[in-house]
Amino acid sequence: GQEDPRSDYGHVIALNIDSLVRDTALYNYYDLIFSKVHRKPEALVGFAHFGYGGEGVKEGLALTAPSGMVNFVELLQNTKINTSDYYDYLNLGFKISAAAGSDFPWGSTIGDCRTYVYTGNPFSADKWFAGLKTGNTFVSNGPALFLTANGNIPGSELQVAKKTNVTVKINAISNSSIGTIDRIELHGNDGLVYKVSNPKHLDSIKIKLPLDIKKSQWLTAAVYCTNGAVAHTSPIYFIVDGKPFYNKEKGPGIIEKLEAILENAKEVLRKKPVVDKGMVERIEAALYYYKTLGEKMRTR
């Protein structure tokens, strides 16, 4: 793997690659890097530092997400988790896996937050990378967290009819030496779906929840501990009547935020002595994508 390129457009992480994917002459053209990574079907690529929204990741992800080549983001880094921006991208219809990274030695202790991937038995590194790419994951800096919908794990895409009833199960596990569970939450397109607290300070909480799926959507689970420890799953996706799972109500406002980020990045470029026309063109292409997506949301 590699953490490169690292520029004003975020720090890229490529995994399960055979050799370094790098071109200093076209260093900021992330679409070219992502394309080269994906020439190996088993490889995957995403962004570091999403957990605290630093190192240019806001600009880079807004620019690169429309390509459909972003497999994951570091949702959790050290003690920082960025659910707000993560849910925004899910609400625009992007499928992005949740990962974690300590950024050792620049951040904290190696392994202080981890990406857990469902691989089945027997374990293999190939299964681990494939599971991360699909989104069969949860991230944690302490507690364990398991989510299923009708037995399907995070990363699954379920084709269902309107008003289908599904059984959602959540299992959160921790203890006082790791972090006493404070609450468990289930989130989806429209916000908080379900929340339960832990007044008895139990080390394990199991939830079984029936849900009516009335539209295409995503669901994720999170557990928060009293000491700040946290775990969070990748989404399970529900596709109703073949319709996209983006949020038509929230989407236009999210698009406005991303457009502002990109417009600012374009203005920064134009103030430089030599304007990188290739970057300007890429920003314009991303802006056109979001404009078109917004129009779809308003007309459907």
PDB file of C-alpha atoms in Angstrom:
ATOM      1  CA  GLY A   1       0.000   0.000   0.000  1.00  0.00           C
ATOM      2  CA  GLN A   2       0.921   3.665  -0.194  1.00  0.00           C
ATOM      3  CA  GLU A   3      -0.133   7.025   1.181  1.00  0.00           C
ATOM      4  CA  ASP A   4       0.427   9.109  -1.921  1.00  0.00           C
ATOM      5  CA  PRO A   5      -0.291  11.539  -3.541  1.00  0.00           C
ATOM      6  CA  ARG A   6      -0.419  13.971  -0.597  1.00  0.00           C
ATOM      7  CA  SER A   7      -1.330  17.439  -1.797  1.00  0.00           C
ATOM      8  CA  ASP A   8      -3.827  20.249  -1.239  1.00  0.00           C
ATOM      9  CA  TYR A   9      -6.487  17.803  -2.463  1.00  0.00           C
ATOM     10  CA  GLY A  10      -6.055  15.266   0.329  1.00  0.00           C
ATOM     11  CA  HIS A  11      -3.873  12.304   1.175  1.00  0.00           C
ATOM     12  CA  VAL A  12      -4.650   9.255  -0.935  1.00  0.00           C
ATOM     13  CA  ILE A  13      -4.322   5.687   0.344  1.00  0.00           C
ATOM     14  CA  ALA A  14      -4.006   2.838  -2.158  1.00  0.00           C
ATOM     15  CA  LEU A  15      -4.129  -0.753  -0.887  1.00  0.00           C
ATOM     16  CA  ASN A  16      -3.430  -4.227  -2.283  1.00  0.00           C
ATOM     17  CA  ILE A  17      -1.236  -2.851  -5.060  1.00  0.00           C
ATOM     18  CA  ASP A  18       1.821  -4.475  -6.648  1.00  0.00           C
ATOM     19  CA  SER A  19       3.920  -1.342  -7.103  1.00  0.00           C
ATOM     20  CA  LEU A  20       3.954   2.384  -6.357  1.00  0.00           C
ATOM     21  CA  VAL A  21       1.326   4.337  -8.321  1.00  0.00           C
ATOM     22  CA  ARG A  22       2.811   7.799  -8.686  1.00  0.00           C
ATOM     23  CA  ASP A  23       3.379  10.475 -11.332  1.00  0.00           C
ATOM     24  CA  THR A  24       5.021  13.666 -10.099  1.00  0.00           C
ATOM     25  CA  ALA A  25       4.307  15.419 -13.405  1.00  0.00           C
ATOM     26  CA  LEU A  26       0.562  14.943 -12.859  1.00  0.00           C
ATOM     27  CA  TYR A  27       0.606  14.827  -9.077  1.00  0.00           C
ATOM     28  CA  ASN A  28      -2.733  16.565  -8.434  1.00  0.00           C
ATOM     29  CA  TYR A  29      -4.681  14.658 -11.074  1.00  0.00           C
ATOM     30  CA  TYR A  30      -6.163  12.148  -8.665  1.00  0.00           C
ATOM     31  CA  ASP A  31      -8.520  10.668 -11.237  1.00  0.00           C
ATOM     32  CA  LEU A  32      -5.510   9.351 -13.135  1.00  0.00           C
ATOM     33  CA  ILE A  33      -4.013   7.841  -9.978  1.00  0.00           C
ATOM     34  CA  PHE A  34      -7.322   6.249  -8.999  1.00  0.00           C
ATOM     35  CA  SER A  35      -7.725   4.819 -12.511  1.00  0.00           C
ATOM     36  CA  LYS A  36      -4.255   3.270 -12.391  1.00  0.00           C
ATOM     37  CA  VAL A  37      -4.957   1.714  -8.992  1.00  0.00           C
ATOM     38  CA  HIS A  38      -8.198   0.199 -10.274  1.00  0.00           C
ATOM     39  CA  ARG A  39      -6.451  -1.464 -13.209  1.00  0.00           C
ATOM     40  CA  LYS A  40      -5.790  -4.227 -10.685  1.00  0.00           C
ATOM     41  CA  PRO A  41      -9.320  -5.426  -9.846  1.00  0.00           C
ATOM     42  CA  GLU A  42      -8.324  -6.481  -6.324  1.00  0.00           C
ATOM     43  CA  ALA A  43      -6.835  -3.055  -5.461  1.00  0.00           C
ATOM     44  CA  LEU A  44      -8.723  -0.273  -3.715  1.00  0.00           C
ATOM     45  CA  VAL A  45      -8.197   3.407  -3.013  1.00  0.00           C
ATOM     46  CA  GLY A  46      -9.563   6.084  -0.690  1.00  0.00           C
ATOM     47  CA  PHE A  47      -8.748   9.065   1.495  1.00  0.00           C
ATOM     48  CA  ALA A  48      -6.883   9.423   4.771  1.00  0.00           C
ATOM     49  CA  HIS A  49      -7.697  11.966   7.509  1.00  0.00           C
ATOM     50  CA  PHE A  50     -11.416  12.130   6.782  1.00  0.00           C
ATOM     51  CA  GLY A  51     -12.073  11.570  10.489  1.00  0.00           C
ATOM     52  CA  TYR A  52     -10.944  15.074  11.340  1.00  0.00           C
ATOM     53  CA  GLY A  53     -11.477  16.625   7.910  1.00  0.00           C
ATOM     54  CA  GLY A  54      -7.876  17.710   7.464  1.00  0.00           C
ATOM     55  CA  GLU A  55      -5.054  17.770   4.929  1.00  0.00           C
ATOM     56  CA  GLY A  56      -7.249  18.818   2.009  1.00  0.00           C
ATOM     57  CA  VAL A  57      -9.591  15.825   2.190  1.00  0.00           C
ATOM     58  CA  LYS A  58     -12.704  18.006   1.892  1.00  0.00           C
ATOM     59  CA  GLU A  59     -11.505  19.406  -1.427  1.00  0.00           C
ATOM     60  CA  GLY A  60     -10.146  16.095  -2.691  1.00  0.00           C
ATOM     61  CA  LEU A  61     -13.212  14.022  -1.910  1.00  0.00           C
ATOM     62  CA  ALA A  62     -15.607  16.610  -3.327  1.00  0.00           C
ATOM     63  CA  LEU A  63     -13.517  16.575  -6.494  1.00  0.00           C
ATOM     64  CA  THR A  64     -13.003  12.821  -6.790  1.00  0.00           C
ATOM     65  CA  ALA A  65     -16.219  11.250  -5.464  1.00  0.00           C
ATOM     66  CA  PRO A  66     -18.103  11.795  -8.776  1.00  0.00           C
ATOM     67  CA  SER A  67     -15.644   9.433 -10.479  1.00  0.00           C
ATOM     68  CA  GLY A  68     -17.152   6.517  -8.544  1.00  0.00           C
ATOM     69  CA  MET A  69     -13.629   5.253  -7.800  1.00  0.00           C
ATOM     70  CA  VAL A  70     -13.429   6.174  -4.101  1.00  0.00           C
ATOM     71  CA  ASN A  71     -13.715   2.901  -2.185  1.00  0.00           C
ATOM     72  CA  PHE A  72     -13.257   4.109   1.402  1.00  0.00           C
ATOM     73  CA  VAL A  73     -12.504   6.992   3.733  1.00  0.00           C
ATOM     74  CA  GLU A  74     -10.851   6.972   7.154  1.00  0.00           C
ATOM     75  CA  LEU A  75     -14.064   7.698   9.000  1.00  0.00           C
ATOM     76  CA  LEU A  76     -12.310   7.267  12.359  1.00  0.00           C
ATOM     77  CA  GLN A  77      -8.845   8.590  13.144  1.00  0.00           C
ATOM     78  CA  ASN A  78      -7.451   8.608  16.666  1.00  0.00           C
ATOM     79  CA  THR A  79     -10.441   9.926  18.663  1.00  0.00           C
ATOM     80  CA  LYS A  80     -12.082  11.821  15.799  1.00  0.00           C
ATOM     81  CA  ILE A  81     -15.056  10.478  13.847  1.00  0.00           C
ATOM     82  CA  ASN A  82     -16.681  12.462  11.047  1.00  0.00           C
ATOM     83  CA  THR A  83     -20.203  11.144  10.656  1.00  0.00           C
ATOM     84  CA  SER A  84     -21.586  14.479   9.440  1.00  0.00           C
ATOM     85  CA  ASP A  85     -19.635  14.558   6.179  1.00  0.00           C
ATOM     86  CA  TYR A  86     -19.889  10.767   5.797  1.00  0.00           C
ATOM     87  CA  TYR A  87     -23.677  10.876   5.944  1.00  0.00           C
ATOM     88  CA  ASP A  88     -23.653  13.756   3.449  1.00  0.00           C
ATOM     89  CA  TYR A  89     -21.889  11.637   0.844  1.00  0.00           C
ATOM     90  CA  LEU A  90     -24.177   8.693   1.510  1.00  0.00           C
ATOM     91  CA  ASN A  91     -27.137  11.037   1.071  1.00  0.00           C
ATOM     92  CA  LEU A  92     -25.809  11.912  -2.383  1.00  0.00           C
ATOM     93  CA  GLY A  93     -25.880   8.246  -3.362  1.00  0.00           C
ATOM     94  CA  PHE A  94     -22.177   7.393  -3.027  1.00  0.00           C
ATOM     95  CA  LYS A  95     -21.232   3.955  -1.690  1.00  0.00           C
ATOM     96  CA  ILE A  96     -18.127   4.506   0.455  1.00  0.00           C
ATOM     97  CA  SER A  97     -16.763   2.026   2.988  1.00  0.00           C
ATOM     98  CA  ALA A  98     -15.856   3.051   6.530  1.00  0.00           C
ATOM     99  CA  ALA A  99     -12.183   2.576   7.440  1.00  0.00           C
ATOM    100  CA  ALA A 100      -9.960   3.729  10.309  1.00  0.00           C
ATOM    101  CA  GLY A 101      -6.337   4.779  10.654  1.00  0.00           C
ATOM    102  CA  SER A 102      -4.030   5.935  13.448  1.00  0.00           C
ATOM    103  CA  ASP A 103      -1.634   7.835  11.116  1.00  0.00           C
ATOM    104  CA  PHE A 104       1.259   6.465  13.156  1.00  0.00           C
ATOM    105  CA  PRO A 105       3.806   7.949  13.878  1.00  0.00           C
ATOM    106  CA  TRP A 106       2.283  11.361  13.128  1.00  0.00           C
ATOM    107  CA  GLY A 107      -0.939  10.761  15.000  1.00  0.00           C
ATOM    108  CA  SER A 108      -1.186   8.458  17.978  1.00  0.00           C
ATOM    109  CA  THR A 109      -0.304   4.863  18.841  1.00  0.00           C
ATOM    110  CA  ILE A 110      -0.286   2.280  16.066  1.00  0.00           C
ATOM    111  CA  GLY A 111      -3.534   0.319  16.143  1.00  0.00           C
ATOM    112  CA  ASP A 112      -5.353   2.719  18.463  1.00  0.00           C
ATOM    113  CA  CYS A 113      -8.251   2.638  16.012  1.00  0.00           C
ATOM    114  CA  ARG A 114      -8.917  -0.224  13.670  1.00  0.00           C
ATOM    115  CA  THR A 115     -10.825  -1.387  10.613  1.00  0.00           C
ATOM    116  CA  TYR A 116     -12.616  -4.675  11.253  1.00  0.00           C
ATOM    117  CA  VAL A 117     -13.609  -6.592   8.130  1.00  0.00           C
ATOM    118  CA  TYR A 118     -15.973  -9.548   7.825  1.00  0.00           C
ATOM    119  CA  THR A 119     -14.000 -12.238   5.957  1.00  0.00           C
ATOM    120  CA  GLY A 120     -15.638 -15.524   6.939  1.00  0.00           C
ATOM    121  CA  ASN A 121     -13.515 -18.626   7.412  1.00  0.00           C
ATOM    122  CA  PRO A 122     -10.788 -19.297   6.618  1.00  0.00           C
ATOM    123  CA  PHE A 123      -9.235 -15.836   6.891  1.00  0.00           C
ATOM    124  CA  SER A 124      -7.071 -14.525   4.069  1.00  0.00           C
ATOM    125  CA  ALA A 125      -5.594 -11.146   3.217  1.00  0.00           C
ATOM    126  CA  ASP A 126      -7.382 -11.265  -0.146  1.00  0.00           C
ATOM    127  CA  LYS A 127     -10.733 -11.672   1.627  1.00  0.00           C
ATOM    128  CA  TRP A 128      -9.864  -8.784   3.957  1.00  0.00           C
ATOM    129  CA  PHE A 129      -9.151  -6.391   1.087  1.00  0.00           C
ATOM    130  CA  ALA A 130     -12.243  -7.557  -0.807  1.00  0.00           C
ATOM    131  CA  GLY A 131     -14.410  -7.074   2.284  1.00  0.00           C
ATOM    132  CA  LEU A 132     -13.085  -3.560   2.841  1.00  0.00           C
ATOM    133  CA  LYS A 133     -13.766  -2.685  -0.794  1.00  0.00           C
ATOM    134  CA  THR A 134     -17.342  -3.971  -0.535  1.00  0.00           C
ATOM    135  CA  GLY A 135     -17.945  -2.276   2.827  1.00  0.00           C
ATOM    136  CA  ASN A 136     -18.224  -5.367   5.065  1.00  0.00           C
ATOM    137  CA  THR A 137     -16.699  -3.332   7.889  1.00  0.00           C
ATOM    138  CA  PHE A 138     -16.974  -1.557  11.175  1.00  0.00           C
ATOM    139  CA  VAL A 139     -14.396   0.814  12.655  1.00  0.00           C
ATOM    140  CA  SER A 140     -13.558   1.123  16.333  1.00  0.00           C
ATOM    141  CA  ASN A 141     -11.169   2.503  18.921  1.00  0.00           C
ATOM    142  CA  GLY A 142     -12.579   0.158  21.563  1.00  0.00           C
ATOM    143  CA  PRO A 143     -16.027  -1.467  21.416  1.00  0.00           C
ATOM    144  CA  ALA A 144     -17.208  -4.144  18.986  1.00  0.00           C
ATOM    145  CA  LEU A 145     -20.309  -3.557  16.886  1.00  0.00           C
ATOM    146  CA  PHE A 146     -22.303  -5.887  14.651  1.00  0.00           C
ATOM    147  CA  LEU A 147     -25.185  -4.890  12.359  1.00  0.00           C
ATOM    148  CA  THR A 148     -27.395  -7.060  10.139  1.00  0.00           C
ATOM    149  CA  ALA A 149     -30.639  -6.613   8.200  1.00  0.00           C
ATOM    150  CA  ASN A 150     -32.414  -9.903   7.547  1.00  0.00           C
ATOM    151  CA  GLY A 151     -29.027 -11.498   8.196  1.00  0.00           C
ATOM    152  CA  ASN A 152     -27.159  -9.293   5.706  1.00  0.00           C
ATOM    153  CA  ILE A 153     -23.995  -7.543   6.898  1.00  0.00           C
ATOM    154  CA  PRO A 154     -22.777  -3.967   6.206  1.00  0.00           C
ATOM    155  CA  GLY A 155     -21.850  -3.391   2.579  1.00  0.00           C
ATOM    156  CA  SER A 156     -24.773  -5.506   1.388  1.00  0.00           C
ATOM    157  CA  GLU A 157     -27.187  -4.104  -1.190  1.00  0.00           C
ATOM    158  CA  LEU A 158     -30.711  -5.482  -0.821  1.00  0.00           C
ATOM    159  CA  GLN A 159     -33.227  -5.263  -3.650  1.00  0.00           C
ATOM    160  CA  VAL A 160     -36.615  -5.023  -1.927  1.00  0.00           C
ATOM    161  CA  ALA A 161     -40.193  -4.092  -2.720  1.00  0.00           C
ATOM    162  CA  LYS A 162     -41.783  -0.995  -1.229  1.00  0.00           C
ATOM    163  CA  LYS A 163     -43.009  -1.437   2.367  1.00  0.00           C
ATOM    164  CA  THR A 164     -40.908  -4.558   2.859  1.00  0.00           C
ATOM    165  CA  ASN A 165     -40.458  -5.339   6.550  1.00  0.00           C
ATOM    166  CA  VAL A 166     -36.894  -6.184   7.557  1.00  0.00           C
ATOM    167  CA  THR A 167     -35.450  -7.237  10.885  1.00  0.00           C
ATOM    168  CA  VAL A 168     -32.472  -5.135  11.949  1.00  0.00           C
ATOM    169  CA  LYS A 169     -30.173  -6.597  14.588  1.00  0.00           C
ATOM    170  CA  ILE A 170     -27.441  -4.714  16.445  1.00  0.00           C
ATOM    171  CA  ASN A 171     -25.004  -6.185  18.931  1.00  0.00           C
ATOM    172  CA  ALA A 172     -22.659  -3.828  20.819  1.00  0.00           C
ATOM    173  CA  ILE A 173     -19.956  -5.227  23.136  1.00  0.00           C
ATOM    174  CA  SER A 174     -17.613  -3.363  25.483  1.00  0.00           C
ATOM    175  CA  ASN A 175     -16.658  -3.130  29.178  1.00  0.00           C
ATOM    176  CA  SER A 176     -15.466  -0.570  31.701  1.00  0.00           C
ATOM    177  CA  SER A 177     -11.760  -1.094  30.889  1.00  0.00           C
ATOM    178  CA  ILE A 178     -12.470  -0.255  27.236  1.00  0.00           C
ATOM    179  CA  GLY A 179     -15.380   2.111  27.682  1.00  0.00           C
ATOM    180  CA  THR A 180     -18.784   1.686  29.250  1.00  0.00           C
ATOM    181  CA  ILE A 181     -21.505   1.791  26.595  1.00  0.00           C
ATOM    182  CA  ASP A 182     -23.456   5.037  26.790  1.00  0.00           C
ATOM    183  CA  ARG A 183     -25.809   4.640  23.817  1.00  0.00           C
ATOM    184  CA  ILE A 184     -26.395   2.841  20.543  1.00  0.00           C
ATOM    185  CA  GLU A 185     -27.744   4.633  17.486  1.00  0.00           C
ATOM    186  CA  LEU A 186     -29.138   3.587  14.118  1.00  0.00           C
ATOM    187  CA  HIS A 187     -28.927   6.220  11.367  1.00  0.00           C
ATOM    188  CA  GLY A 188     -30.339   6.462   7.849  1.00  0.00           C
ATOM    189  CA  ASN A 189     -31.136   8.934   5.091  1.00  0.00           C
ATOM    190  CA  ASP A 190     -33.599  10.894   7.188  1.00  0.00           C
ATOM    191  CA  GLY A 191     -31.428  11.043  10.322  1.00  0.00           C
ATOM    192  CA  LEU A 192     -31.648   9.160  13.600  1.00  0.00           C
ATOM    193  CA  VAL A 193     -33.798   6.038  13.179  1.00  0.00           C
ATOM    194  CA  TYR A 194     -33.427   4.497  16.634  1.00  0.00           C
ATOM    195  CA  LYS A 195     -31.528   5.196  19.861  1.00  0.00           C
ATOM    196  CA  VAL A 196     -31.170   3.300  23.117  1.00  0.00           C
ATOM    197  CA  SER A 197     -29.183   4.234  26.226  1.00  0.00           C
ATOM    198  CA  ASN A 198     -27.503   1.953  28.763  1.00  0.00           C
ATOM    199  CA  PRO A 199     -28.591   3.001  32.277  1.00  0.00           C
ATOM    200  CA  LYS A 200     -27.621  -0.390  33.752  1.00  0.00           C
ATOM    201  CA  HIS A 201     -24.043  -0.131  32.370  1.00  0.00           C
ATOM    202  CA  LEU A 202     -24.294  -3.485  30.598  1.00  0.00           C
ATOM    203  CA  ASP A 203     -21.219  -4.823  28.774  1.00  0.00           C
ATOM    204  CA  SER A 204     -23.328  -6.165  25.912  1.00  0.00           C
ATOM    205  CA  ILE A 205     -26.528  -4.880  24.372  1.00  0.00           C
ATOM    206  CA  LYS A 206     -28.516  -6.660  21.685  1.00  0.00           C
ATOM    207  CA  ILE A 207     -31.260  -4.940  19.711  1.00  0.00           C
ATOM    208  CA  LYS A 208     -33.847  -6.504  17.420  1.00  0.00           C
ATOM    209  CA  LEU A 209     -35.820  -3.921  15.496  1.00  0.00           C
ATOM    210  CA  PRO A 210     -38.501  -4.350  12.791  1.00  0.00           C
ATOM    211  CA  LEU A 211     -38.383  -1.679  10.086  1.00  0.00           C
ATOM    212  CA  ASP A 212     -40.630  -0.948   7.102  1.00  0.00           C
ATOM    213  CA  ILE A 213     -38.535   0.001   4.086  1.00  0.00           C
ATOM    214  CA  LYS A 214     -40.641   2.543   2.226  1.00  0.00           C
ATOM    215  CA  LYS A 215     -37.962   3.944  -0.087  1.00  0.00           C
ATOM    216  CA  SER A 216     -34.384   3.359  -1.194  1.00  0.00           C
ATOM    217  CA  GLN A 217     -32.061   4.185   1.671  1.00  0.00           C
ATOM    218  CA  TRP A 218     -28.967   3.330   3.708  1.00  0.00           C
ATOM    219  CA  LEU A 219     -28.608   2.319   7.352  1.00  0.00           C
ATOM    220  CA  THR A 220     -25.592   2.429   9.676  1.00  0.00           C
ATOM    221  CA  ALA A 221     -25.119   1.670  13.364  1.00  0.00           C
ATOM    222  CA  ALA A 222     -22.909   3.371  15.951  1.00  0.00           C
ATOM    223  CA  VAL A 223     -22.071   2.777  19.596  1.00  0.00           C
ATOM    224  CA  TYR A 224     -20.741   5.558  21.836  1.00  0.00           C
ATOM    225  CA  CYS A 225     -19.053   4.970  25.203  1.00  0.00           C
ATOM    226  CA  THR A 226     -18.900   7.254  28.232  1.00  0.00           C
ATOM    227  CA  ASN A 227     -15.131   7.790  27.807  1.00  0.00           C
ATOM    228  CA  GLY A 228     -15.396   8.772  24.140  1.00  0.00           C
ATOM    229  CA  ALA A 229     -14.656   5.347  22.661  1.00  0.00           C
ATOM    230  CA  VAL A 230     -16.758   4.665  19.572  1.00  0.00           C
ATOM    231  CA  ALA A 231     -17.533   2.117  16.877  1.00  0.00           C
ATOM    232  CA  HIS A 232     -19.371   2.655  13.600  1.00  0.00           C
ATOM    233  CA  THR A 233     -20.407   0.377  10.744  1.00  0.00           C
ATOM    234  CA  SER A 234     -20.396   0.833   7.007  1.00  0.00           C
ATOM    235  CA  PRO A 235     -23.923   1.097   5.565  1.00  0.00           C
ATOM    236  CA  ILE A 236     -26.382  -1.533   4.461  1.00  0.00           C
ATOM    237  CA  TYR A 237     -28.124  -0.321   1.299  1.00  0.00           C
ATOM    238  CA  PHE A 238     -31.767  -0.893   0.383  1.00  0.00           C
ATOM    239  CA  ILE A 239     -32.855  -0.421  -3.231  1.00  0.00           C
ATOM    240  CA  VAL A 240     -36.618  -0.098  -3.720  1.00  0.00           C
ATOM    241  CA  ASP A 241     -37.990  -0.436  -7.260  1.00  0.00           C
ATOM    242  CA  GLY A 242     -34.536   0.221  -8.696  1.00  0.00           C
ATOM    243  CA  LYS A 243     -34.427   3.825  -7.437  1.00  0.00           C
ATOM    244  CA  PRO A 244     -31.231   5.485  -6.115  1.00  0.00           C
ATOM    245  CA  PHE A 245     -30.729   5.709  -2.354  1.00  0.00           C
ATOM    246  CA  TYR A 246     -29.851   9.414  -2.282  1.00  0.00           C
ATOM    247  CA  ASN A 247     -31.923  11.812  -0.183  1.00  0.00           C
ATOM    248  CA  LYS A 248     -33.918  14.166  -2.422  1.00  0.00           C
ATOM    249  CA  GLU A 249     -34.731  16.515   0.451  1.00  0.00           C
ATOM    250  CA  LYS A 250     -31.237  16.879   1.939  1.00  0.00           C
ATOM    251  CA  GLY A 251     -29.296  16.416  -1.300  1.00  0.00           C
ATOM    252  CA  PRO A 252     -29.593  19.938  -2.769  1.00  0.00           C
ATOM    253  CA  GLY A 253     -28.277  21.536   0.429  1.00  0.00           C
ATOM    254  CA  ILE A 254     -25.347  19.118   0.555  1.00  0.00           C
ATOM    255  CA  ILE A 255     -24.577  19.850  -3.073  1.00  0.00           C
ATOM    256  CA  GLU A 256     -24.460  23.571  -2.309  1.00  0.00           C
ATOM    257  CA  LYS A 257     -21.809  22.921   0.361  1.00  0.00           C
ATOM    258  CA  LEU A 258     -19.656  20.857  -1.985  1.00  0.00           C
ATOM    259  CA  GLU A 259     -20.042  23.418  -4.765  1.00  0.00           C
ATOM    260  CA  ALA A 260     -18.792  26.130  -2.387  1.00  0.00           C
ATOM    261  CA  ILE A 261     -15.738  24.009  -1.524  1.00  0.00           C
ATOM    262  CA  LEU A 262     -14.959  23.471  -5.203  1.00  0.00           C
ATOM    263  CA  GLU A 263     -15.547  27.101  -6.180  1.00  0.00           C
ATOM    264  CA  ASN A 264     -13.120  28.177  -3.468  1.00  0.00           C
ATOM    265  CA  ALA A 265     -10.539  25.644  -4.703  1.00  0.00           C
ATOM    266  CA  LYS A 266     -10.949  27.010  -8.228  1.00  0.00           C
ATOM    267  CA  GLU A 267     -10.469  30.588  -7.004  1.00  0.00           C
ATOM    268  CA  VAL A 268      -7.259  29.559  -5.213  1.00  0.00           C
ATOM    269  CA  LEU A 269      -5.969  28.063  -8.458  1.00  0.00           C
ATOM    270  CA  ARG A 270      -6.766  31.174 -10.481  1.00  0.00           C
ATOM    271  CA  LYS A 271      -4.797  33.396  -8.101  1.00  0.00           C
ATOM    272  CA  LYS A 272      -1.581  31.459  -8.695  1.00  0.00           C
ATOM    273  CA  PRO A 273       1.060  32.843 -11.104  1.00  0.00           C
ATOM    274  CA  VAL A 274       0.623  29.829 -13.365  1.00  0.00           C
ATOM    275  CA  VAL A 275      -2.904  28.417 -13.534  1.00  0.00           C
ATOM    276  CA  ASP A 276      -3.168  24.631 -13.763  1.00  0.00           C
ATOM    277  CA  LYS A 277      -5.800  24.381 -16.485  1.00  0.00           C
ATOM    278  CA  GLY A 278      -6.106  20.640 -16.011  1.00  0.00           C
ATOM    279  CA  MET A 279      -7.169  21.116 -12.386  1.00  0.00           C
ATOM    280  CA  VAL A 280      -9.609  23.856 -13.332  1.00  0.00           C
ATOM    281  CA  GLU A 281     -11.156  21.517 -15.915  1.00  0.00           C
ATOM    282  CA  ARG A 282     -11.478  18.761 -13.312  1.00  0.00           C
ATOM    283  CA  ILE A 283     -13.175  21.096 -10.866  1.00  0.00           C
ATOM    284  CA  GLU A 284     -15.563  22.268 -13.578  1.00  0.00           C
ATOM    285  CA  ALA A 285     -16.393  18.642 -14.397  1.00  0.00           C
ATOM    286  CA  ALA A 286     -17.164  17.904 -10.736  1.00  0.00           C
ATOM    287  CA  LEU A 287     -19.333  21.013 -10.485  1.00  0.00           C
ATOM    288  CA  TYR A 288     -21.274  19.893 -13.569  1.00  0.00           C
ATOM    289  CA  TYR A 289     -21.792  16.467 -11.998  1.00  0.00           C
ATOM    290  CA  TYR A 290     -23.256  17.953  -8.816  1.00  0.00           C
ATOM    291  CA  LYS A 291     -25.420  20.368 -10.807  1.00  0.00           C
ATOM    292  CA  THR A 292     -26.839  17.488 -12.844  1.00  0.00           C
ATOM    293  CA  LEU A 293     -27.362  15.378  -9.705  1.00  0.00           C
ATOM    294  CA  GLY A 294     -29.232  18.242  -8.060  1.00  0.00           C
ATOM    295  CA  GLU A 295     -31.496  18.579 -11.091  1.00  0.00           C
ATOM    296  CA  LYS A 296     -32.316  14.846 -10.941  1.00  0.00           C
ATOM    297  CA  MET A 297     -33.227  15.135  -7.289  1.00  0.00           C
ATOM    298  CA  ARG A 298     -35.558  18.047  -7.933  1.00  0.00           C
ATOM    299  CA  THR A 299     -37.385  16.450 -10.845  1.00  0.00           C
ATOM    300  CA  ARG A 300     -37.837  12.845  -9.590  1.00  0.00           C
TER     301      ARG A 300
END
